Coordinates of N, CA, C and O in Angstrom, one line a residue:
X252 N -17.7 169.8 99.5 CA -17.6 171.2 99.0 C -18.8 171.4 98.1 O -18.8 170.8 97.0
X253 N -19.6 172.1 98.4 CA -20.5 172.8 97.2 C -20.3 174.1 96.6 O -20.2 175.3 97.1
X254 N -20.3 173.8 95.8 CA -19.9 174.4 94.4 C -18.3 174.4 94.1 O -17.4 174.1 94.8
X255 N -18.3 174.7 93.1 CA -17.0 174.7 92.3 C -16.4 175.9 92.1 O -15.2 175.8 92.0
X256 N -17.2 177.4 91.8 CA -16.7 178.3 91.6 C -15.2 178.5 92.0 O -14.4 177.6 92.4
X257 N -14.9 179.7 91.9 CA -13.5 180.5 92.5 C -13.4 179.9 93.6 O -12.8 179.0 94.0
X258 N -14.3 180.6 94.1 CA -14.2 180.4 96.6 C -14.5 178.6 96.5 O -13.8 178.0 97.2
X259 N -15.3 178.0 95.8 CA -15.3 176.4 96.7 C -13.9 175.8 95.2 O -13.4 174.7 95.3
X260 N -13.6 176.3 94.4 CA -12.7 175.2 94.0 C -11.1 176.0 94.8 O -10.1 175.3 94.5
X261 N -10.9 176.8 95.3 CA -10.2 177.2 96.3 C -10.2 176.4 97.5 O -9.3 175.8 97.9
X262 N -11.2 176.6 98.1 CA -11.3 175.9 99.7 C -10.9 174.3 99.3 O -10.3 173.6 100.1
X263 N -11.4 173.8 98.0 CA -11.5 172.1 98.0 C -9.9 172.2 97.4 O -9.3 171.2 97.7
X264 N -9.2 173.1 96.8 CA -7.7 172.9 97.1 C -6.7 172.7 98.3 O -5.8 171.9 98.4
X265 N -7.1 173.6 99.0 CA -7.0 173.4 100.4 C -6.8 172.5 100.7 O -5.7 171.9 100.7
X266 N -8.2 172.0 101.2 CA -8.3 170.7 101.8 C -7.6 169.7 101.4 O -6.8 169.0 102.1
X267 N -8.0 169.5 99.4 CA -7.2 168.2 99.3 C -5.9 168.3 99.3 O -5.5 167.2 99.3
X268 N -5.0 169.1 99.3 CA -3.9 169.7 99.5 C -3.6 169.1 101.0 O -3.1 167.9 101.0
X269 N -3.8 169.6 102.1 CA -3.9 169.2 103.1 C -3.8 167.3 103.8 O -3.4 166.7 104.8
X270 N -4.3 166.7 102.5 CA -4.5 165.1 102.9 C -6.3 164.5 102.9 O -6.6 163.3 103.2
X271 N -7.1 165.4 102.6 CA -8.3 165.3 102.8 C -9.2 165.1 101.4 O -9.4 165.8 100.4
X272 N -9.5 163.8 101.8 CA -10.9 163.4 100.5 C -11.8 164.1 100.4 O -12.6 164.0 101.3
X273 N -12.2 165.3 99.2 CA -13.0 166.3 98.9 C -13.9 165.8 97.9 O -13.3 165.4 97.0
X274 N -15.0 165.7 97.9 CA -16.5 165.6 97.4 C -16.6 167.1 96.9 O -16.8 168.1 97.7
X275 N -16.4 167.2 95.5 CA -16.2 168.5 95.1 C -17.7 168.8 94.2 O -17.8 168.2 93.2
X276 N -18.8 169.5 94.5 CA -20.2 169.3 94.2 C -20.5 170.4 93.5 O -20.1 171.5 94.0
X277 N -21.2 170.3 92.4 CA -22.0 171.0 90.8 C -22.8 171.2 90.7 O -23.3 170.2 91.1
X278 N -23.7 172.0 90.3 CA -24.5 172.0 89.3 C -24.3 170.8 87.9 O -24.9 169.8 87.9
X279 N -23.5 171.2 87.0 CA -22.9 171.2 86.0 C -21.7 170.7 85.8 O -20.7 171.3 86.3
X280 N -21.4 169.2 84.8 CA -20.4 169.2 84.7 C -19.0 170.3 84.3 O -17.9 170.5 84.8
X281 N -19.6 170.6 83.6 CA -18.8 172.1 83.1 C -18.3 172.7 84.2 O -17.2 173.2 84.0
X282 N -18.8 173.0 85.2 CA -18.6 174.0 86.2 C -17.6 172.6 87.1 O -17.1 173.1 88.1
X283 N -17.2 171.6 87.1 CA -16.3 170.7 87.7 C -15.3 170.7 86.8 O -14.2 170.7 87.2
X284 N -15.5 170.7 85.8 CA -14.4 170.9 85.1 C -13.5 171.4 84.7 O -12.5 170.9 84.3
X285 N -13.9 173.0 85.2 CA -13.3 174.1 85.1 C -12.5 174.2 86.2 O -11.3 174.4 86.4
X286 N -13.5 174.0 87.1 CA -12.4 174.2 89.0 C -11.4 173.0 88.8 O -10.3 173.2 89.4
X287 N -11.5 171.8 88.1 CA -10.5 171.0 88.2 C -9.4 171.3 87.6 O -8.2 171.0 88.0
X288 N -9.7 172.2 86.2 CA -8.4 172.2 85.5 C -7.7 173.5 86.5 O -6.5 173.5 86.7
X289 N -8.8 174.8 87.1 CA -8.2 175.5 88.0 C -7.0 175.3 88.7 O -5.8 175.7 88.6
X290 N -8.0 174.1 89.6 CA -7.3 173.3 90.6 C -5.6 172.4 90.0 O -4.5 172.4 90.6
X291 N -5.8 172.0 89.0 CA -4.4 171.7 88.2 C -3.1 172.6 88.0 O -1.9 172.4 88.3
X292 N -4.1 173.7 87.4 CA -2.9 175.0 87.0 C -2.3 175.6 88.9 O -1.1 175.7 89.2
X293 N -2.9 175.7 89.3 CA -2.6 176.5 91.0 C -1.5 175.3 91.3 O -0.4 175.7 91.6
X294 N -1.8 173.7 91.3 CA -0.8 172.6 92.0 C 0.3 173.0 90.9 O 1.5 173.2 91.2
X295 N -0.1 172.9 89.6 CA 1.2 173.0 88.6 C 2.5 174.4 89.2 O 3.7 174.2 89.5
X296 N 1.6 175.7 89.3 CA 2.7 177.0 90.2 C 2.9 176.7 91.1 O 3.8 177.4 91.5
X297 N 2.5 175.7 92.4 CA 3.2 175.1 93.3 C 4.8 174.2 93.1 O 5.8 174.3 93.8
X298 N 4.5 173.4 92.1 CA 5.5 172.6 91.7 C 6.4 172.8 91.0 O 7.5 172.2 91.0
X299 N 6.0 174.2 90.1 CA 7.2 175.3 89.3 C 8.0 175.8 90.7 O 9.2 175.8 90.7
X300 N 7.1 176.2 91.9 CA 7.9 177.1 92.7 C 8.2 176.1 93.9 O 8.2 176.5 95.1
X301 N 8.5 174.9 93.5 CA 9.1 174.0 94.2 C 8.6 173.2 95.8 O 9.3 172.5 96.5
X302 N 7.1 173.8 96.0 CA 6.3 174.1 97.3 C 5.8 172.6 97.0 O 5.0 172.0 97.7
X303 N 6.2 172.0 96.0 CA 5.1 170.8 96.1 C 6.1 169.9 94.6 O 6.8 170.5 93.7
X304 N 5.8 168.5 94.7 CA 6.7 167.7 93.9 C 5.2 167.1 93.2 O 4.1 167.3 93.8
X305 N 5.6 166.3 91.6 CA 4.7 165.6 91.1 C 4.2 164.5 91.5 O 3.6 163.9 90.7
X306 N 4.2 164.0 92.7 CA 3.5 163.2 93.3 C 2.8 163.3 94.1 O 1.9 162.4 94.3
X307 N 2.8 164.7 95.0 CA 1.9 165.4 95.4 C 0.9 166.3 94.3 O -0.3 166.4 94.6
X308 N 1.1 166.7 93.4 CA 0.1 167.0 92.8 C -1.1 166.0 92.0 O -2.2 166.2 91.5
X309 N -0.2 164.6 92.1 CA -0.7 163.6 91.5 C -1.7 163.2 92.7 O -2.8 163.0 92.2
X310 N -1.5 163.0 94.1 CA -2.1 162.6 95.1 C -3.0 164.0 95.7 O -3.9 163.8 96.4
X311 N -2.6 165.0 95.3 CA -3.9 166.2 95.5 C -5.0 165.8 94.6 O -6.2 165.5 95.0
X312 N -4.8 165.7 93.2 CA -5.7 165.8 92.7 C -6.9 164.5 92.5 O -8.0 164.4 91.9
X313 N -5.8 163.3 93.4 CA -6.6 162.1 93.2 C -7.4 162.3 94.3 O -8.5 161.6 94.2
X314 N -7.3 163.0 95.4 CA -8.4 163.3 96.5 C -9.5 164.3 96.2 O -10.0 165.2 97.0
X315 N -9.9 164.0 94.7 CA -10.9 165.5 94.8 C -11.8 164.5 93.1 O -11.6 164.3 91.9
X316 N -12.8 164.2 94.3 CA -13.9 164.0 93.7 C -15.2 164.9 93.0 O -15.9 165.4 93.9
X317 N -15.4 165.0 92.0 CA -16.5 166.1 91.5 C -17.1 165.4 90.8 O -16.7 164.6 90.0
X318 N -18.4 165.7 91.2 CA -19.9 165.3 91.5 C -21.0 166.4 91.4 O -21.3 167.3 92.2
X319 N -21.5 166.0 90.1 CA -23.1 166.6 89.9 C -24.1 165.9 90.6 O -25.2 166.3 90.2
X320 N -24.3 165.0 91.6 CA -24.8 164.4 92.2 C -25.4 164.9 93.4 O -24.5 164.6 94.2
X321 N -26.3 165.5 94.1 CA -26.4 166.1 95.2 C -26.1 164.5 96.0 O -24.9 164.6 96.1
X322 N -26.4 163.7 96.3 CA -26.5 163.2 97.2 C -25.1 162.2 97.3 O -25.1 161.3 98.1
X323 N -24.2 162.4 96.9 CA -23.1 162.1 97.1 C -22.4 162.6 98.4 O -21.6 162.0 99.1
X324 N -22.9 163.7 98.7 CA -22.3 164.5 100.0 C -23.0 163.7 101.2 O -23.4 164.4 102.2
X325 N -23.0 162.6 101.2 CA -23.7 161.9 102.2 C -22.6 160.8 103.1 O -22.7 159.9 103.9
X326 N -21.6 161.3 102.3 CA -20.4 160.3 103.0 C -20.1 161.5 103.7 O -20.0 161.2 104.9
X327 N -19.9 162.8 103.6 CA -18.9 164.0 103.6 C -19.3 164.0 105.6 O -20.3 163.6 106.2
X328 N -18.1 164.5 106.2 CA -17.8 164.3 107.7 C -17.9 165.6 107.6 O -18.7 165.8 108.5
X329 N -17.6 167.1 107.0 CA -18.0 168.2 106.9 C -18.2 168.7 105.4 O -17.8 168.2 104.3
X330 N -18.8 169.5 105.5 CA -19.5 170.5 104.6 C -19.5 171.9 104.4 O -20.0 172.7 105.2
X331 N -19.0 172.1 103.4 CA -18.9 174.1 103.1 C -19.6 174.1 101.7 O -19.4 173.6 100.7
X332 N -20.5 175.1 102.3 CA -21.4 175.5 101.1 C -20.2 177.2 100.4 O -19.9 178.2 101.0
X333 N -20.1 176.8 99.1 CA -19.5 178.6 98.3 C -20.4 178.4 97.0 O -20.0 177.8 96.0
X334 N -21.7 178.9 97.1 CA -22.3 179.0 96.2 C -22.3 180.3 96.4 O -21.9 180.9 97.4
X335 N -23.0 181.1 94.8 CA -23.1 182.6 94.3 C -24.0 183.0 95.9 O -24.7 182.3 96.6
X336 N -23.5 184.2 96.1 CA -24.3 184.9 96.8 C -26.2 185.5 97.0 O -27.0 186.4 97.4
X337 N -26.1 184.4 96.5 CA -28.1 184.9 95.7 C -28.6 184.2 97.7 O -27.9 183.4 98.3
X338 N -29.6 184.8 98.0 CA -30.2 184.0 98.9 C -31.1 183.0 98.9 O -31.3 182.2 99.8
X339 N -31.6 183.0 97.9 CA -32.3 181.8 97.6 C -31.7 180.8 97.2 O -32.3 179.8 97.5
X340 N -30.8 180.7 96.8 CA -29.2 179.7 96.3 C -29.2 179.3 97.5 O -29.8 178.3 98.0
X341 N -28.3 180.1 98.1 CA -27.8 179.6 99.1 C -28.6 179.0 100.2 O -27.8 178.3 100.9
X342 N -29.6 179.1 100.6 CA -31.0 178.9 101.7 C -31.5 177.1 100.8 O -31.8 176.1 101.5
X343 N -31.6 177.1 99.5 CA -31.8 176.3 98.9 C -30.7 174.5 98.9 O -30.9 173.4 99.3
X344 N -29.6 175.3 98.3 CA -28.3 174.5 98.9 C -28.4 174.1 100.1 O -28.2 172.9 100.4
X345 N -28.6 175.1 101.3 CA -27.9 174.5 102.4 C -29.1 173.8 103.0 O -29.0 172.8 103.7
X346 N -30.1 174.2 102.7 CA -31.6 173.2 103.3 C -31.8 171.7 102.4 O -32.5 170.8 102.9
X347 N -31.2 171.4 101.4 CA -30.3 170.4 101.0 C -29.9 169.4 101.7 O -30.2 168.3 102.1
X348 N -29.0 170.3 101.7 CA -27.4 169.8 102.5 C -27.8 169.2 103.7 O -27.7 168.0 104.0
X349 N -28.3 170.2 104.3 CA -28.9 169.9 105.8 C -30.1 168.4 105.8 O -30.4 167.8 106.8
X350 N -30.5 168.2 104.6 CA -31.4 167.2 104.6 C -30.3 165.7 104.2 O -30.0 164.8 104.9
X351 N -29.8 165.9 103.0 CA -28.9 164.8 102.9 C -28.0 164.4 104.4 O -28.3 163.3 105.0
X352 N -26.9 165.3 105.1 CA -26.1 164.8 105.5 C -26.3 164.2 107.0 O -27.3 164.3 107.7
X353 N -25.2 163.5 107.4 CA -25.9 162.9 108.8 C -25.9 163.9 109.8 O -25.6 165.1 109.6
X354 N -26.3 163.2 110.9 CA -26.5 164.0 112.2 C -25.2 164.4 112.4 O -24.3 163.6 112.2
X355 N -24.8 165.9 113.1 CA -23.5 165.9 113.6 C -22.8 166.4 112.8 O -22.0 167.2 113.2
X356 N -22.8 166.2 111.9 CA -21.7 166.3 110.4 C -21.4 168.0 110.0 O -22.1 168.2 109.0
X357 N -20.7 169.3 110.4 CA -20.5 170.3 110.7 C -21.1 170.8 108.8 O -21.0 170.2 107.7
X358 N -21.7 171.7 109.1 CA -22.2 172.2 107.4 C -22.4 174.1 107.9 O -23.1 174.7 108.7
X359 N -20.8 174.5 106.7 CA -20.4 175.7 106.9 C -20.7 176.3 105.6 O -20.8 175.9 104.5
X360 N -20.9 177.8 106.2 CA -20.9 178.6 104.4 C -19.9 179.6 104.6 O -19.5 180.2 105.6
X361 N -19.4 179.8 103.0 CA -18.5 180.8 102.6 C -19.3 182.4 101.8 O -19.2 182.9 100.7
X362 N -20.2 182.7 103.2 CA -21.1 183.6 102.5 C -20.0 184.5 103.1 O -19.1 184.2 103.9
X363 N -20.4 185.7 102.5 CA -19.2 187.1 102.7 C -20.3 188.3 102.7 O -19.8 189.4 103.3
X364 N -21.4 188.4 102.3 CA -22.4 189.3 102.4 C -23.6 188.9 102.7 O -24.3 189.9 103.0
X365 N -24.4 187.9 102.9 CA -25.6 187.3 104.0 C -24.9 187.0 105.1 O -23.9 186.3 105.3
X366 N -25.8 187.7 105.9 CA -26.1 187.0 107.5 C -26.3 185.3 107.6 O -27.2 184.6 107.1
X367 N -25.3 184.9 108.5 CA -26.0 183.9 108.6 C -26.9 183.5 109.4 O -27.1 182.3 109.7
X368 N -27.8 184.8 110.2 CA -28.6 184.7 110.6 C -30.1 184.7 109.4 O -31.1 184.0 109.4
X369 N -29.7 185.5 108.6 CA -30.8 185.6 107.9 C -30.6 184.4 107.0 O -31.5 184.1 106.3
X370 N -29.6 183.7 107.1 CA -30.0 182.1 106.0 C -30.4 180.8 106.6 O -30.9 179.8 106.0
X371 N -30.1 181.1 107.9 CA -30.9 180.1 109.0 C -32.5 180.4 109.1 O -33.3 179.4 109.0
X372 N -32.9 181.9 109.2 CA -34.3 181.7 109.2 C -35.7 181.4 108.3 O -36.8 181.3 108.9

């Protein structure tokens, strides 16, 4: 997962929710920090509303690795880029991404207003 904001520390709930080891990726420790305690309070209203027990929230949250490290995402089997909406960010990030990860390895974005035609070109 790249970035941590709202939309990627959302999607990397998801996932690790789901059963899936998430490479949760920063800028900034700060910016992991925050999606993690996010990420805590959202499993905690799960567990108040009975959707989820303390051992699942203990085992969500052990699947969610965050990482200031770009090159950590080099284990990652897929890839979702939710960085800010800037194009240069995001063109930056994903030509990155695209260089770190292996062949094959699916690398998705959570853009909502670029084309992803215009971030490919």
């Amino acid at each position: 997962m790249l970035g941590a904001g709202t939309m990627g520390n959302g999607i990397a709930h998801v996932f690790a929710r789901a059963g899936y080891k998430v490479i949760l990726r920063d800028v900034e420790q700060k910016f992991l920090d925050r999606a993690m305690e996010a990420i805590s309070k959202n499993l905690d209203r799960e567990v108040k509303k009975g959707k989820l027990d303390e051992a699942g929230k203990g085992s969500t949250l052990a699947r969610l690795v965050p990482v200031t490290d770009f090159g950590a995402i080099a284990e990652a089997d897929f890839a979702v880029e939710a960085v800010p909406e800037k194009i240069e960010i995001k063109r930056a990030v994903l030509s990155e991404a695209d260089r770190i990860l292996r062949e094959g390895v699916v690398l998705a974005s959570n853009t909502s207003s670029i084309a992803m035609t215009a971030l490919a070109a």
